[in-house]
CSV table of C-alpha atoms in Angstrom, one decimal:
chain,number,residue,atom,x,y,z
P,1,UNK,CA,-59.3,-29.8,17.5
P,2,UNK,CA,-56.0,-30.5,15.3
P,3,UNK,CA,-54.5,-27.4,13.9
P,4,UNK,CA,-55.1,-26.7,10.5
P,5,UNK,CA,-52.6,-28.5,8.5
P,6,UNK,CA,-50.8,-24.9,6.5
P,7,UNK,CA,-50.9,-23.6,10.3
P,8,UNK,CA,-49.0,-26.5,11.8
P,9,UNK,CA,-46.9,-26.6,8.5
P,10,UNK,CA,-45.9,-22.4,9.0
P,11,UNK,CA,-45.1,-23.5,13.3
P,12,UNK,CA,-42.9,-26.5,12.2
P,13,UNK,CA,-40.8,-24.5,9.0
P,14,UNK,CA,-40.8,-21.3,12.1
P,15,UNK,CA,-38.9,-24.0,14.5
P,16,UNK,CA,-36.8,-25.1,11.9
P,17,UNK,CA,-35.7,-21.7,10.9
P,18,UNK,CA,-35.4,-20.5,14.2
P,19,UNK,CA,-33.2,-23.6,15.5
P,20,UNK,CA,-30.9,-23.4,11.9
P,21,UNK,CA,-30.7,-19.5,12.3
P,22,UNK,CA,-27.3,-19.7,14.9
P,23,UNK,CA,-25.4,-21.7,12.3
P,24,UNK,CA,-26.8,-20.6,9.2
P,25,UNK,CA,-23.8,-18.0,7.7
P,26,UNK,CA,-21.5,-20.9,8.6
P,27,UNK,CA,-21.7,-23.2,6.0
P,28,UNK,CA,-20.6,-20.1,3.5
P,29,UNK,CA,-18.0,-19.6,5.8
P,30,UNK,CA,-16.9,-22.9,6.3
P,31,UNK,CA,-16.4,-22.8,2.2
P,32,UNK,CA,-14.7,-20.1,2.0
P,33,UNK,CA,-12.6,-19.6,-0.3
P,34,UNK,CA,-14.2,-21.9,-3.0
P,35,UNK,CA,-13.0,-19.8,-6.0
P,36,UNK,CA,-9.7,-18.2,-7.2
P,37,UNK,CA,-8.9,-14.7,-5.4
P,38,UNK,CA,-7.4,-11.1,-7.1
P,39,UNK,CA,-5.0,-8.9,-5.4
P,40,UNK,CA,-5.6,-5.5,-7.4
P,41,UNK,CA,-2.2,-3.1,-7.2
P,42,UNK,CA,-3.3,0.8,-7.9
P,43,UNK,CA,0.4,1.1,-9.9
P,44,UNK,CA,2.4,-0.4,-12.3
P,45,UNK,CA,4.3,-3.9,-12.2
P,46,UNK,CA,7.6,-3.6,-10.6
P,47,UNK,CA,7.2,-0.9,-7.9
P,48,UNK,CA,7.0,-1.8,-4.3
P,49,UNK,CA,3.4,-2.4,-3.8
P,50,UNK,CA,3.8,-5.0,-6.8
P,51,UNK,CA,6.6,-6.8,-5.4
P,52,UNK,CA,5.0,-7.1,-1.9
P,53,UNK,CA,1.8,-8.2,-3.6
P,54,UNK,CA,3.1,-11.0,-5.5
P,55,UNK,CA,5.4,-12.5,-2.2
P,56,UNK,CA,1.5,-12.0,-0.6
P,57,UNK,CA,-0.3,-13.8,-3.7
P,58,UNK,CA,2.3,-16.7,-3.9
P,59,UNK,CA,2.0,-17.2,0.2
P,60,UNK,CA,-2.3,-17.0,0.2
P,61,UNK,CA,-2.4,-19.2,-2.7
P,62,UNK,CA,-0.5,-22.2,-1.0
P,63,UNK,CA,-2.3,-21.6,2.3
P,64,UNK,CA,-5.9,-21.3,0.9
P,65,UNK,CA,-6.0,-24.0,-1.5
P,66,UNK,CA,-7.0,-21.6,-4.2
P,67,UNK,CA,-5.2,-19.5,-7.7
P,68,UNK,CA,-4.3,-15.8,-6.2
P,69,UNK,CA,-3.1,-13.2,-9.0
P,70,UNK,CA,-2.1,-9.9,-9.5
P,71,UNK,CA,-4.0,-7.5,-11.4
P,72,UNK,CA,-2.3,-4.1,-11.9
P,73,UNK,CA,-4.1,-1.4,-12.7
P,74,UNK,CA,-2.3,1.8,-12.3
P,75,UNK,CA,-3.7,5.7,-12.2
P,76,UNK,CA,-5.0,8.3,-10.2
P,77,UNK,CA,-2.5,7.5,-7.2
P,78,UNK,CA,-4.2,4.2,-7.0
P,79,UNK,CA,-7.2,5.1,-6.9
P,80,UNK,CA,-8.5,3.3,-10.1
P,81,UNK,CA,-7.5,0.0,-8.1
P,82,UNK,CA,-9.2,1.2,-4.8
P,83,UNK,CA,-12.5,1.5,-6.9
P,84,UNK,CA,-12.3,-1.6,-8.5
P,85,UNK,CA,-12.2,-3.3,-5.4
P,86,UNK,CA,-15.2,-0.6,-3.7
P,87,UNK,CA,-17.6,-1.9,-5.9
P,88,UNK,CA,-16.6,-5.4,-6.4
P,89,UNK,CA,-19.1,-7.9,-4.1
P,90,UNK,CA,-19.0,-8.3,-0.8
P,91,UNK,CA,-17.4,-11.7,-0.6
P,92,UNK,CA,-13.6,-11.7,0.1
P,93,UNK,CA,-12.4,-12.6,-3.7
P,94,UNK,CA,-11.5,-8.8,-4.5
P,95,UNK,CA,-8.4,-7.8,-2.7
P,96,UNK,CA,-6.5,-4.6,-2.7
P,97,UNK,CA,-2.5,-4.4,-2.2
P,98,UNK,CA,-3.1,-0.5,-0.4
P,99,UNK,CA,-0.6,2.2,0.7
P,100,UNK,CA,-0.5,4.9,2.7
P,101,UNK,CA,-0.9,7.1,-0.4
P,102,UNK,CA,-3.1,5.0,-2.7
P,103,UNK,CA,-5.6,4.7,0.5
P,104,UNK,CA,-5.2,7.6,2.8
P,105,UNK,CA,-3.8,10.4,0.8
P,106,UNK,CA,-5.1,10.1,-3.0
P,107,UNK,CA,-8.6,9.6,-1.6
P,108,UNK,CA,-8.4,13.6,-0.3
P,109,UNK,CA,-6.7,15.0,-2.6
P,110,UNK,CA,-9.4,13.6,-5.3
P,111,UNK,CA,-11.6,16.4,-6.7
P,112,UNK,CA,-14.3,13.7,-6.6
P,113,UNK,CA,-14.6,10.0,-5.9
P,114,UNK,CA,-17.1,7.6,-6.4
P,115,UNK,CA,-16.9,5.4,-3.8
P,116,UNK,CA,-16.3,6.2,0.4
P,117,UNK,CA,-13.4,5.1,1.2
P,118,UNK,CA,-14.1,5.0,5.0
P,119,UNK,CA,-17.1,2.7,4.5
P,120,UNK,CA,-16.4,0.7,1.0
P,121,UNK,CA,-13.2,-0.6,2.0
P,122,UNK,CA,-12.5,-2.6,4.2
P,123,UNK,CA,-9.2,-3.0,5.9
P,124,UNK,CA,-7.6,-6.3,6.6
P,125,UNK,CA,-4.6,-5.8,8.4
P,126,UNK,CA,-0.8,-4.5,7.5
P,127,UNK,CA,1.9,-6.2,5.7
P,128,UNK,CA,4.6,-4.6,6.1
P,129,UNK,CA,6.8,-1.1,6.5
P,130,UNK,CA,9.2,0.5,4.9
P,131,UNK,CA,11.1,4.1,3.9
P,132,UNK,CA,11.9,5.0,0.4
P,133,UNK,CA,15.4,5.8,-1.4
P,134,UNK,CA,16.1,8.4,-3.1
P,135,UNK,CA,17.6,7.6,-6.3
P,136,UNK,CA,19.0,9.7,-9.2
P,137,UNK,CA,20.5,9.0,-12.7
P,138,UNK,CA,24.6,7.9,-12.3
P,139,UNK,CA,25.3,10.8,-14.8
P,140,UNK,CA,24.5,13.9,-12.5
P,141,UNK,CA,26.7,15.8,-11.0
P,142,UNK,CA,25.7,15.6,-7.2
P,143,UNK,CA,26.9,12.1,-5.3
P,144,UNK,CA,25.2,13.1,-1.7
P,145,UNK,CA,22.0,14.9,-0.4
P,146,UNK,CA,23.8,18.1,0.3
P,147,UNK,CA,25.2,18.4,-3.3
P,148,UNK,CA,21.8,18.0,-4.5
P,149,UNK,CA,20.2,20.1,-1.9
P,150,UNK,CA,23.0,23.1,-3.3
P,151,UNK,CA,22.3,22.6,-6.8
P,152,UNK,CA,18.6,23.0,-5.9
P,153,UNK,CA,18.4,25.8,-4.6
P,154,UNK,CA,21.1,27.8,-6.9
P,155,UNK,CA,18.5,26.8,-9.5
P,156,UNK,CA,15.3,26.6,-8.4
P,157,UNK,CA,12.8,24.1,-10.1
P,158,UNK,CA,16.1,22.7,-11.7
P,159,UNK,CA,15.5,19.3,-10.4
P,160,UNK,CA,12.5,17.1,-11.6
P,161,UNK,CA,11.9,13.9,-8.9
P,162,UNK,CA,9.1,11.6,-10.7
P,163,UNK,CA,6.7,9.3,-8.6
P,164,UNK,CA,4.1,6.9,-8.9
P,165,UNK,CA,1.5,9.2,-8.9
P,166,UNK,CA,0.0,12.5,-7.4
P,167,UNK,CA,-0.8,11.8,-3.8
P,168,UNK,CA,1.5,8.9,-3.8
P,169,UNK,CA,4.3,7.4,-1.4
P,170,UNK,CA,6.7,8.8,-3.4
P,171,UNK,CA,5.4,12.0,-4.0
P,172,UNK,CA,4.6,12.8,-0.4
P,173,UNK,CA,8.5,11.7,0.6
P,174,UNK,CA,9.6,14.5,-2.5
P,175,UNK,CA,7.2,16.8,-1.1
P,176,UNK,CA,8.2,16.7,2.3
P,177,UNK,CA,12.0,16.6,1.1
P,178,UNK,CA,11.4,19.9,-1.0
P,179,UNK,CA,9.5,21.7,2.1
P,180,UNK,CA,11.9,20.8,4.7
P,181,UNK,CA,15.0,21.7,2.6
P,182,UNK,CA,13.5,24.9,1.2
P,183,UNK,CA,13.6,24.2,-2.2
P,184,UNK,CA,11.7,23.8,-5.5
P,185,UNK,CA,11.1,20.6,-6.7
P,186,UNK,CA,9.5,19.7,-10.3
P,187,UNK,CA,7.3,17.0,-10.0
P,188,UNK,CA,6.5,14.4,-12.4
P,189,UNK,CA,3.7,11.5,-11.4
P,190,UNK,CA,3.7,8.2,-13.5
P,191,UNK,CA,1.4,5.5,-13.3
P,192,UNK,CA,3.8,3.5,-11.2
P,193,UNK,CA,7.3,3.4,-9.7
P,194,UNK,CA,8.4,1.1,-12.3
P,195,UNK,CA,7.8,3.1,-15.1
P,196,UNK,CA,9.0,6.1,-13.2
P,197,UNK,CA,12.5,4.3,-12.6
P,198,UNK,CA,12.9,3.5,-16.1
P,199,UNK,CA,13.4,7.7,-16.9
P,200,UNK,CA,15.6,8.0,-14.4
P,201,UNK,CA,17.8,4.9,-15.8
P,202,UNK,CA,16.8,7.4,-19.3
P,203,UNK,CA,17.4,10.8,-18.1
P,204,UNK,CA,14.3,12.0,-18.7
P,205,UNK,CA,13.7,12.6,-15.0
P,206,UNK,CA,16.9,12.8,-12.3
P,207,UNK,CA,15.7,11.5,-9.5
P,208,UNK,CA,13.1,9.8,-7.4
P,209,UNK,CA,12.0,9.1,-3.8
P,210,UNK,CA,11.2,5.5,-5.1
P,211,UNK,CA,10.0,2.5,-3.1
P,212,UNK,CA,13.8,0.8,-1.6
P,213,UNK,CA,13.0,-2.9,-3.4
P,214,UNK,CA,12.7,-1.5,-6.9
P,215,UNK,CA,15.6,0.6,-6.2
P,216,UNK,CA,18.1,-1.6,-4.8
P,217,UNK,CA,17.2,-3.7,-8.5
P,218,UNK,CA,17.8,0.1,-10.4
P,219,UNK,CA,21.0,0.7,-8.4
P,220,UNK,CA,22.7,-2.6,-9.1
P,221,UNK,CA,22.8,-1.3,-13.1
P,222,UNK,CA,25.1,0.9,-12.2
P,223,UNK,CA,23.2,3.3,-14.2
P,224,UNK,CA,21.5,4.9,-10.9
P,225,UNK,CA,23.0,6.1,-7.4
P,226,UNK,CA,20.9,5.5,-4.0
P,227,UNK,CA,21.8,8.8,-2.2
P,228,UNK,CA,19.9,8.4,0.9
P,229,UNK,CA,17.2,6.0,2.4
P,230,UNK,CA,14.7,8.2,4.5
P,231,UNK,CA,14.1,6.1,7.5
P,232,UNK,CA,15.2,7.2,10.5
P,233,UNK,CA,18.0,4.5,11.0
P,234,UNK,CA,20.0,2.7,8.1
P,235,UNK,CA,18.4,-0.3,6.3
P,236,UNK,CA,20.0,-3.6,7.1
P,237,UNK,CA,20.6,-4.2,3.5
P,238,UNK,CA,21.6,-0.8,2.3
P,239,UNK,CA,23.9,-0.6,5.6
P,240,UNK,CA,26.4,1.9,3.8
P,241,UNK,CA,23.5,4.5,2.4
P,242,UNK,CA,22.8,7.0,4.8
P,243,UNK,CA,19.8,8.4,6.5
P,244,UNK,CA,18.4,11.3,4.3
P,245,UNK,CA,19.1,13.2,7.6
P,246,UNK,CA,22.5,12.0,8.4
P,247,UNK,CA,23.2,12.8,4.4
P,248,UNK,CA,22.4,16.7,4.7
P,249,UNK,CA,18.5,17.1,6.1
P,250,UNK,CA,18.4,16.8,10.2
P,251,UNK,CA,15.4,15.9,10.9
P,252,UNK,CA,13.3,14.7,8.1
P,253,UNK,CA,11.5,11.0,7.5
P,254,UNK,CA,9.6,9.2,6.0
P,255,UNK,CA,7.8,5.8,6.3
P,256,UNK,CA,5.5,4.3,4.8
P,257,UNK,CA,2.8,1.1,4.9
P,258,UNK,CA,1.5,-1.7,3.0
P,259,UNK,CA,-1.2,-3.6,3.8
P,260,UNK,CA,-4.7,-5.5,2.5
P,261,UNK,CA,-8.3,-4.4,2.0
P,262,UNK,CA,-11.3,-6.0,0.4
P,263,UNK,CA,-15.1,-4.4,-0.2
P,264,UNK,CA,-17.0,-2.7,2.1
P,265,UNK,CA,-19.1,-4.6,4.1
P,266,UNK,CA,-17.8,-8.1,4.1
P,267,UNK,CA,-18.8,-10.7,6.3
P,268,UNK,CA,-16.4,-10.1,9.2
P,269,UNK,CA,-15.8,-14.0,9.2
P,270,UNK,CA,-13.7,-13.8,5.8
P,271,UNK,CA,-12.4,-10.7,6.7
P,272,UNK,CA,-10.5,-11.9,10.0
P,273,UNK,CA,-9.6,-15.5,8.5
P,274,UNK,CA,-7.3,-13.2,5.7
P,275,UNK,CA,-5.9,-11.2,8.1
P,276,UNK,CA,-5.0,-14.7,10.3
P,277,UNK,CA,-3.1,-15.8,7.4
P,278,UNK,CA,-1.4,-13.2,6.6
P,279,UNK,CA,-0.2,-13.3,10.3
P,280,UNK,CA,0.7,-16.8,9.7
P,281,UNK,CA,2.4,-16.0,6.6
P,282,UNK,CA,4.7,-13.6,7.9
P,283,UNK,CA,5.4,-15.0,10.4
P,284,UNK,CA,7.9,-17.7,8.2
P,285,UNK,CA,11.1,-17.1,8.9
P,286,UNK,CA,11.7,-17.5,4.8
P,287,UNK,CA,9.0,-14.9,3.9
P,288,UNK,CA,10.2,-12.6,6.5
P,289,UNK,CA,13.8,-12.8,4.6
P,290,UNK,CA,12.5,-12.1,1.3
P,291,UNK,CA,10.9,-9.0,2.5
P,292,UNK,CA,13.9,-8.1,4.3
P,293,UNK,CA,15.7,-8.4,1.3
P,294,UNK,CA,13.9,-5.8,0.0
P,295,UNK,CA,14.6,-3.1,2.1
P,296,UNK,CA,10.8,-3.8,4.3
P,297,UNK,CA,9.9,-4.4,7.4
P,298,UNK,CA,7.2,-7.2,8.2
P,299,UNK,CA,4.4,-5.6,9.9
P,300,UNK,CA,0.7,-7.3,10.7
P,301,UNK,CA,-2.1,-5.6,13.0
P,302,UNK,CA,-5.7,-6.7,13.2
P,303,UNK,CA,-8.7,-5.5,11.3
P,304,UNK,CA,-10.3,-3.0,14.0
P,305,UNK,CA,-7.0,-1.6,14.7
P,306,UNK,CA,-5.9,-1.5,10.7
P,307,UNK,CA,-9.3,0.4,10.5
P,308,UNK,CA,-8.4,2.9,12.9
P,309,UNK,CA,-5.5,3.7,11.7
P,310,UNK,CA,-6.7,4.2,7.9
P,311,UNK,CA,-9.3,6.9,9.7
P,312,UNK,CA,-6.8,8.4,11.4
P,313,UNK,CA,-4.6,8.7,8.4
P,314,UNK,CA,-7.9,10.2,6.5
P,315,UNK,CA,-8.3,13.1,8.9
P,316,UNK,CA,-4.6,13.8,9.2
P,317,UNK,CA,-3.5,13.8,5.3
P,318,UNK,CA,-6.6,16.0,5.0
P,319,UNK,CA,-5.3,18.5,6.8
P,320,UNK,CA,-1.4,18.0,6.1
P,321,UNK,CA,-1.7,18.1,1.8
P,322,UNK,CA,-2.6,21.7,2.1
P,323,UNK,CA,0.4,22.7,4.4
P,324,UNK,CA,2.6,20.7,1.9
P,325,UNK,CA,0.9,22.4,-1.0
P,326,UNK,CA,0.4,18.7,-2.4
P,327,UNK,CA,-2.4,18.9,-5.1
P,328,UNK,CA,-4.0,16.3,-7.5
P,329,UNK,CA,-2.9,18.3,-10.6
């Protein structure tokens, strides 16, 4: 006796189902992307983690066939960025130019947070390294890390440094500067290294550990001095600035990261396709010189390996910001 026709309807849409189910998240992913994308920077425009998101935006833009901007929004070290993208869906169109301080120090020194970032961020893979200059106003008195160092400490809390923002790149390479040499430090966080820079060009501020492209743009005023870069060898560009340690501090460096996140929880697909072109895209001889130019060093890892390095960076800055006495106030 024939199956009842509802029953041999539910067995047929069952086989359907069952033979579609293999393919059935590729057609989204075979669209993707079929809408503009956003690359959110935690800072101000003009600091280093705007400049290396708008070389990124230009690149994506051409390769994926769709509009890529830059939406700044600066605070909390970042962090007002960082949520933005936390909560934004799942789907790849939310981006997030991150840094080792926006992403793995601001998110521990934060009294509270509303989003995880070990779970609602998802890393994509690195862009690129660099070290930081420090930079003072052309009108003081000390011409080389000792000098500076010297007038420190015969006047402690003398010297302000301004940053980006507490937790920051800038303010841990000021912190770690001010602990190693053994002297007090004022510091002064800004919403970004370009408005930062612009009281030091003032005097409002003297100096700053500041991200080496916007610096290298400050220095060529003539109205600031790069004293030292604090990598540990020379930067090809800056070939006649010395080594922070070479200039008066043995032993001290500092590096830092850029690289790309989106939300949480993203289909793994879209996730490794971005991180492909960015691979791609640095890979271009031209793109490689314009980052060069700017005093940073191309750099691109894979997702699972991106990811484990953000949760080692978690564990360790939440242990090292207290030795540093680095606080979010």
């Amino acid at each position: 006796m024939p199956a009842p026709v509802s029953r041999r309807l539910l067995v047929c849409c069952a086989a359907l189902l069952t033979c579609a189910t293999p393919g059935w998240a590729a057609p989204a992913a075979d669209a993707w992307p079929s809408q503009p994308l956003k690359i959110m920077v935690g800072f101000a425009a003009g600091g280093a983690n705007d400049i290396v998101a708008r070389i990124l935006a230009k690149e994506l833009q051409q390769r994926l066939g769709q509009s890529v901007v830059v939406e700044n929004r600066g605070g909390a070290g970042g962090l007002i960025a960082s949520e933005v993208v936390a909560k934004a869906p799942k789907n790849g169109y939310t981006l997030l130019l991150g840094s080792i301080g926006s992403n793995t120090v601001a998110p521990v020194l934060a009294k509270k947070l509303s989003f995880d970032p070990r779970k609602d961020l998802e890393p994509i893979t690195l862009v690129a390294e660099s070290g930081n200059a420090l930079l003072v106003n052309a009108a003081l008195p000390y011409k080389t890390v000792q000098e500076m160092i010297e007038a420190a400490r015969k006047a402690p809390g003398s010297i302000n440094y301004a940053s980006s923002g507490n937790g920051s790149t800038l303010h841990l390479a000021g912190a770690l500067f001010a602990q190693q040499a053994g002297v007090n430090l004022v510091h002064v966080p800004y919403r970004g290294n370009g408005p930062a820079i612009t009281d030091v060009l003032g005097g409002q501020v003297q100096a700053i550990f500041s991200g080496i492209p916007p610096a290298i743009t400050s220095a060529k005023t003539g109205q600031t001095r790069i004293l030292a870069v604090t990598t540990k060898q020379r930067v090809k560009n800056l070939p006649n600035v010395p080594t922070v340690a070479e200039a008066g501090l043995p032993g001290y460096a500092f590096t830092s990261w850029y690289g790309l996140f989106t939300t949480g929880g993203t289909d793994p697909a879209i996730v490794e396709r971005l991180a492909q072109e960015v691979r791609k895209i640095m890979e271009r001889p031209e793109v490689q010189a314009q980052f060069e130019a700017q005093g940073l060093d191309p750099e691109t890892s894979d997702p699972k390996s991106f990811k484990q390095q953000i949760d080692r960076e978690l564990t360790r800055w939440s242990r090292d910001v207290k030795t540093m006495g680095i606080t979010a106030d």
